[in-house]
Coordinates of C-alpha atoms and ligand atoms in Angstrom, one line a residue:
M30 CA 0.0 0.0 0.0
S31 CA 1.3 3.4 -0.9
A32 CA 2.0 5.9 1.9
A33 CA -0.2 8.9 2.8
I34 CA 1.5 12.0 1.6
I35 CA 1.9 14.7 4.2
N36 CA 1.0 18.0 2.6
G37 CA 3.3 20.5 4.2
K38 CA 2.2 23.3 1.8
E39 CA -1.4 23.0 3.0
I40 CA -0.5 22.7 6.7
A41 CA 1.9 25.6 6.4
S42 CA -0.8 27.8 4.8
A43 CA -3.2 27.1 7.6
I44 CA -0.7 28.0 10.2
K45 CA 0.1 31.2 8.3
I46 CA -3.6 32.1 8.2
E47 CA -3.8 31.7 12.0
I48 CA -0.6 33.9 12.5
A49 CA -2.0 36.5 10.2
E50 CA -5.2 36.7 12.2
E51 CA -3.4 37.0 15.5
L52 CA -1.2 39.8 14.0
K53 CA -4.3 41.6 12.8
K54 CA -5.8 41.4 16.2
I55 CA -2.7 42.8 17.8
K56 CA -2.6 45.6 15.4
R57 CA -6.2 46.4 16.1
D58 CA -5.6 46.3 19.9
T59 CA -2.2 48.0 20.1
G60 CA -1.6 49.7 16.7
K61 CA 1.7 47.8 16.6
E62 CA 3.1 45.6 13.7
A63 CA 5.8 42.9 13.8
G64 CA 9.0 43.6 11.9
L65 CA 11.5 41.1 10.5
A66 CA 14.9 42.1 9.1
V67 CA 16.5 39.7 6.6
I68 CA 20.2 40.1 5.8
L69 CA 21.5 38.4 2.6
V70 CA 25.2 38.6 1.8
G71 CA 26.3 37.8 -1.8
D72 CA 24.5 36.3 -4.7
D73 CA 23.9 32.6 -3.9
T74 CA 20.9 31.7 -6.1
A75 CA 19.3 29.3 -3.5
S76 CA 19.7 31.8 -0.7
A77 CA 18.1 34.5 -2.9
V78 CA 15.1 32.2 -3.5
Y79 CA 14.8 31.4 0.2
V80 CA 14.9 35.2 1.0
R81 CA 12.3 36.0 -1.6
N82 CA 10.0 33.2 -0.2
K83 CA 10.4 34.6 3.3
K84 CA 9.6 38.1 2.2
K85 CA 6.6 36.9 0.3
S86 CA 5.3 35.1 3.4
C87 CA 5.8 38.3 5.5
L88 CA 3.8 40.3 3.0
E89 CA 1.0 37.7 2.9
I90 CA 0.5 37.6 6.7
G91 CA 1.2 41.2 7.7
I92 CA 4.8 41.2 8.9
R93 CA 6.8 44.2 7.9
S94 CA 10.0 42.9 6.3
S95 CA 13.2 44.8 5.6
E96 CA 15.8 43.3 3.4
Y97 CA 19.4 44.1 3.5
H98 CA 21.1 42.7 0.5
L99 CA 24.8 43.2 0.8
P100 CA 27.6 42.6 -1.7
K101 CA 29.6 39.4 -1.1
E102 CA 32.8 41.3 -0.3
T103 CA 31.0 43.1 2.7
S104 CA 33.3 43.0 5.7
Q105 CA 32.4 41.1 8.9
E106 CA 32.6 44.4 10.8
A107 CA 30.0 46.0 8.5
I108 CA 27.6 43.1 9.1
L109 CA 28.2 43.2 12.9
S110 CA 27.5 46.9 12.9
L111 CA 24.3 46.5 10.9
I112 CA 23.2 43.7 13.4
G113 CA 24.0 46.0 16.3
S114 CA 21.8 48.7 14.9
L115 CA 18.9 46.3 14.2
N116 CA 19.3 44.9 17.8
N117 CA 18.6 48.5 19.0
N118 CA 15.7 49.1 16.6
S119 CA 12.4 48.7 18.5
E120 CA 10.5 48.3 15.2
I121 CA 12.5 45.2 14.4
H122 CA 11.5 42.1 16.4
G123 CA 13.3 39.4 14.4
I124 CA 16.7 39.3 12.7
L125 CA 17.6 36.6 10.3
V126 CA 21.0 36.3 8.5
Q127 CA 20.7 34.0 5.6
L128 CA 23.2 31.2 5.6
P129 CA 25.6 30.2 4.2
L130 CA 27.7 33.3 4.4
P131 CA 30.8 34.1 2.3
H132 CA 34.0 32.3 3.5
H133 CA 35.6 35.4 5.0
I134 CA 32.8 35.8 7.5
Q135 CA 32.6 33.8 10.7
S136 CA 29.0 32.6 10.8
N137 CA 29.3 31.9 14.6
K138 CA 30.4 35.4 15.3
I139 CA 27.4 36.8 13.3
I140 CA 24.9 34.5 15.0
E141 CA 26.3 35.3 18.5
T142 CA 25.9 39.1 17.8
I143 CA 22.1 38.8 17.1
A144 CA 20.1 39.7 20.3
P145 CA 18.8 36.3 21.6
D146 CA 15.3 37.6 21.8
K147 CA 15.4 38.7 18.1
D148 CA 17.0 35.4 17.0
V149 CA 14.0 34.1 15.0
D150 CA 16.2 31.3 13.5
G151 CA 16.8 30.0 17.0
F152 CA 20.6 29.6 16.3
H153 CA 22.0 31.8 19.1
P154 CA 23.8 29.7 21.8
V155 CA 21.4 31.2 24.4
N156 CA 18.4 29.7 22.5
V157 CA 20.2 26.5 21.7
G158 CA 20.9 26.2 25.5
K159 CA 17.3 26.9 26.3
L160 CA 16.4 24.2 23.8
V161 CA 18.6 21.7 25.7
A162 CA 16.9 22.7 28.9
N163 CA 13.5 22.5 27.2
T164 CA 12.7 26.1 28.1
A165 CA 13.2 27.7 24.6
S166 CA 10.7 30.0 22.9
L167 CA 12.7 30.5 19.7
I168 CA 13.5 27.2 18.2
S169 CA 15.2 26.4 14.9
C170 CA 12.6 26.6 12.3
T171 CA 13.2 23.4 10.3
P172 CA 13.1 20.9 13.2
L173 CA 10.2 22.8 14.7
G174 CA 8.4 22.4 11.3
V175 CA 9.1 18.7 11.3
I176 CA 7.5 18.2 14.8
T177 CA 4.6 20.5 13.8
L178 CA 4.0 18.5 10.6
L179 CA 3.7 15.3 12.7
D180 CA 1.5 16.9 15.3
K181 CA -0.9 18.3 12.7
T182 CA -1.1 15.0 11.0
E183 CA -1.8 13.4 14.4
I184 CA 1.1 11.1 14.2
P185 CA 2.1 10.1 17.8
I186 CA 5.7 10.7 18.8
E187 CA 5.9 9.5 22.5
G188 CA 7.6 6.2 22.8
K189 CA 8.5 5.9 19.1
R190 CA 11.9 5.1 17.8
V191 CA 13.1 8.1 15.9
V192 CA 16.2 7.9 13.7
I193 CA 17.6 11.2 12.4
V194 CA 20.2 11.0 9.6
G195 CA 22.3 14.2 9.8
R196 CA 23.7 16.0 12.8
S197 CA 23.9 19.7 11.7
N198 CA 23.4 22.5 14.2
I199 CA 20.4 23.7 12.3
V200 CA 18.5 20.5 11.6
G201 CA 19.8 17.2 13.0
K202 CA 20.8 18.2 16.5
P203 CA 17.9 20.5 17.4
A204 CA 15.5 17.8 15.9
A205 CA 17.0 15.2 18.2
L206 CA 16.3 17.4 21.2
L207 CA 12.8 18.2 20.2
F208 CA 11.9 14.5 19.7
L209 CA 13.6 13.7 23.0
H210 CA 11.5 16.3 24.8
R211 CA 8.5 14.6 23.3
N212 CA 9.6 11.3 24.8
A213 CA 10.7 9.6 21.7
T214 CA 13.9 7.4 21.7
I215 CA 16.4 8.9 19.5
T216 CA 19.3 7.7 17.3
V217 CA 21.4 10.3 15.4
C218 CA 23.3 9.0 12.4
H219 CA 26.0 10.8 10.3
S220 CA 28.6 10.2 7.7
K221 CA 30.8 8.1 10.1
T222 CA 27.9 5.8 11.1
R223 CA 28.7 2.2 10.1
N224 CA 26.0 0.1 8.6
L225 CA 23.5 3.0 8.4
S226 CA 20.6 0.8 7.3
D227 CA 20.9 -1.2 10.5
Y228 CA 19.6 2.0 12.2
T229 CA 17.3 3.4 9.6
N230 CA 15.5 0.1 9.3
K231 CA 14.5 0.2 12.9
A232 CA 12.9 3.6 12.8
D233 CA 9.2 4.2 13.4
I234 CA 10.0 7.8 12.4
L235 CA 12.9 8.4 10.0
V236 CA 14.1 11.9 9.4
A237 CA 16.5 12.5 6.6
A238 CA 18.6 15.7 6.7
I239 CA 21.7 14.7 4.7
G240 CA 21.9 16.9 1.6
R241 CA 22.3 13.9 -0.8
P242 CA 19.7 13.4 -3.5
A243 CA 17.5 10.3 -3.1
F244 CA 20.0 8.8 -0.6
I245 CA 17.4 6.9 1.5
K246 CA 16.2 3.9 -0.5
A247 CA 13.2 1.6 0.2
D248 CA 15.5 -1.2 1.6
M249 CA 16.6 1.3 4.3
V250 CA 13.1 1.9 5.6
K251 CA 11.0 -0.3 8.0
K252 CA 7.6 -1.2 6.5
G253 CA 5.0 1.2 7.8
A254 CA 7.5 3.9 8.9
V255 CA 6.8 7.6 8.9
V256 CA 9.4 9.2 6.6
I257 CA 10.3 12.9 6.8
D258 CA 12.5 14.3 4.1
V259 CA 14.2 17.5 5.0
G260 CA 16.6 17.5 2.1
I261 CA 16.6 20.0 -0.6
N262 CA 18.9 19.2 -3.5
R263 CA 18.8 20.7 -7.0
D264 CA 19.2 18.8 -10.2
E265 CA 18.2 19.4 -13.8
A266 CA 14.7 18.2 -13.0
G267 CA 14.3 20.6 -10.2
L268 CA 14.2 20.1 -6.4
I269 CA 14.8 16.6 -5.1
G270 CA 14.8 15.4 -1.4
D271 CA 17.2 13.1 0.4
V272 CA 14.6 10.2 0.1
D273 CA 14.0 8.2 -3.0
F274 CA 10.4 9.2 -2.9
P275 CA 8.9 6.8 -5.6
S276 CA 10.3 3.6 -3.9
V277 CA 10.0 4.7 -0.3
K278 CA 6.4 5.8 -0.6
E279 CA 5.5 2.1 -1.4
R280 CA 7.0 1.1 2.0
A281 CA 6.2 4.0 4.4
S282 CA 2.9 4.7 6.0
Y283 CA 3.4 8.5 5.8
I284 CA 5.9 10.5 3.7
T285 CA 6.7 14.1 3.1
P286 CA 7.3 15.2 -0.5
V287 CA 10.0 17.5 -1.8
P288 CA 9.0 20.1 -2.7
G289 CA 5.8 20.8 -0.6
G290 CA 6.8 19.0 2.6
V291 CA 9.2 20.4 5.2
G292 CA 10.2 23.4 3.1
P293 CA 7.0 25.4 3.5
M294 CA 6.9 24.5 7.2
T295 CA 10.3 26.1 7.8
I296 CA 8.9 29.4 6.5
A297 CA 5.7 29.1 8.5
M298 CA 7.8 28.5 11.6
L299 CA 9.9 31.5 10.9
M300 CA 6.7 33.5 10.8
K301 CA 5.6 31.9 14.1
N302 CA 9.0 32.7 15.7
T303 CA 8.7 36.3 14.6
L304 CA 5.2 36.5 16.1
I305 CA 6.6 35.0 19.4
A306 CA 9.5 37.5 19.4
F307 CA 7.0 40.4 18.7
K308 CA 4.6 39.2 21.4
N309 CA 7.4 39.0 23.9
T310 CA 8.1 42.7 23.4
L311 CA 4.5 43.6 23.9
N312 CA 4.5 41.7 27.2
K313 CA 7.4 43.8 28.3
T314 CA 5.8 47.2 27.6
Ligands
NDP410 P1 24.8 19.7 6.6 O1 25.6 19.5 5.3 O2 25.2 20.7 7.5 O3 24.7 18.3 7.3 C1 24.5 17.1 6.7 C2 24.5 15.9 7.6 O4 24.4 14.7 6.9 C3 25.8 15.8 8.4 O5 25.7 15.6 9.7 C4 26.6 14.7 7.7 O6 27.4 13.9 8.5 C5 25.4 13.8 7.3 N1 25.7 13.0 6.1 C6 26.4 13.3 5.0 N2 26.6 12.2 4.2 C7 26.1 11.2 4.9 C8 26.1 9.8 4.7 N3 26.6 9.3 3.5 N4 25.6 9.0 5.6 C9 25.0 9.5 6.7 N5 25.1 10.8 7.1 C10 25.6 11.6 6.1 O7 23.3 19.9 6.0 P2 22.0 20.6 6.7 O8 21.6 19.8 8.0 O9 22.1 22.0 6.7 O10 20.9 20.2 5.6 C11 20.6 18.9 5.2 C12 19.6 18.9 4.1 O11 18.5 19.5 4.4 C13 20.2 19.7 2.9 O12 19.7 19.1 1.7 C14 19.6 21.1 3.0 O13 19.4 21.7 1.8 C15 18.2 20.7 3.6 N6 17.6 21.7 4.3 C16 16.3 21.9 4.2 C17 15.6 22.9 4.9 C18 14.2 23.0 4.6 O14 13.6 24.0 4.9 N7 13.5 21.9 4.2 C19 16.3 23.7 5.9 C20 17.7 23.4 6.1 C21 18.3 22.4 5.3 P3 28.8 14.5 9.2 O15 28.3 15.4 10.3 O16 29.5 13.3 9.7 O17 29.5 15.3 8.1

């Protein structure tokens, strides 16, 4: 039997409608609007597409977005100084620096300079620490999108065996913590894992965040597993995930497509984080 396809696009749209309504109500009650600053350095095509999609979502739901598109040779000092001024700007509630950055810039330094309460990507060490302690309000958007997709599809997490392939700071590691906080049992695999399929084949929920097109094949997946494909790879045919969708969908019970699965959820979670950061400032005034 073929897997049910989890429609991330539809779920993300419904979430964005809820956020838009909440923003409208806040504006009616307080006259205030949420503001998101997006910094893009250089001309990476994929990054430009992501930034465009983020701006489009802001426009749709009523978040003021300001884009700072800087040339690729911009100095680290200049970016730090821009972040400093955005940190002090009370009209800006979220600051996002699109990664990857050009090689001469230290991403860690940039991330650490963003005020933690404006860090809508959830990458700042303060927010990562809070995620470890399970007290975070700003959580990395993609893993949060993965958990939200499962919740909205009413797929139980507690007690499940979750295998995550990929251990990056922005996807694999925070995803592991989120699943752990939801009482799943977690295995995190990476490029040095031996006999990968011994692990993936035991997963009730398999999350692929690898960055290799169609890497997860049907024989690596347990029958009836839930398969979440975070990967976004580009080839001549367009976007392709880390999961070999045609074969794996015949083995899984649920599967996310690429495009239209985790990708739209990442943007919806960015909008949600911006709303949270905005509401946190209202509570302070
Ligand atoms: P990274 O390159 O930072 O991490 C990839 C991870 O995959 C690493 O931990 C690496 O292991 C592991 N890996 C690589 N090769 C293998 C292998 N042969 N076997 C097992 N593990 C392997 O990528 P990201 O986490 O940033 O992104 C992963 C994918 O998700 C990419 O396709 C990216 O485009 C996509 N993505 C999608 C988003 C969305 O919104 N849908 C958002 C963010 C990313 P090791 O640590 O040992 O090197």
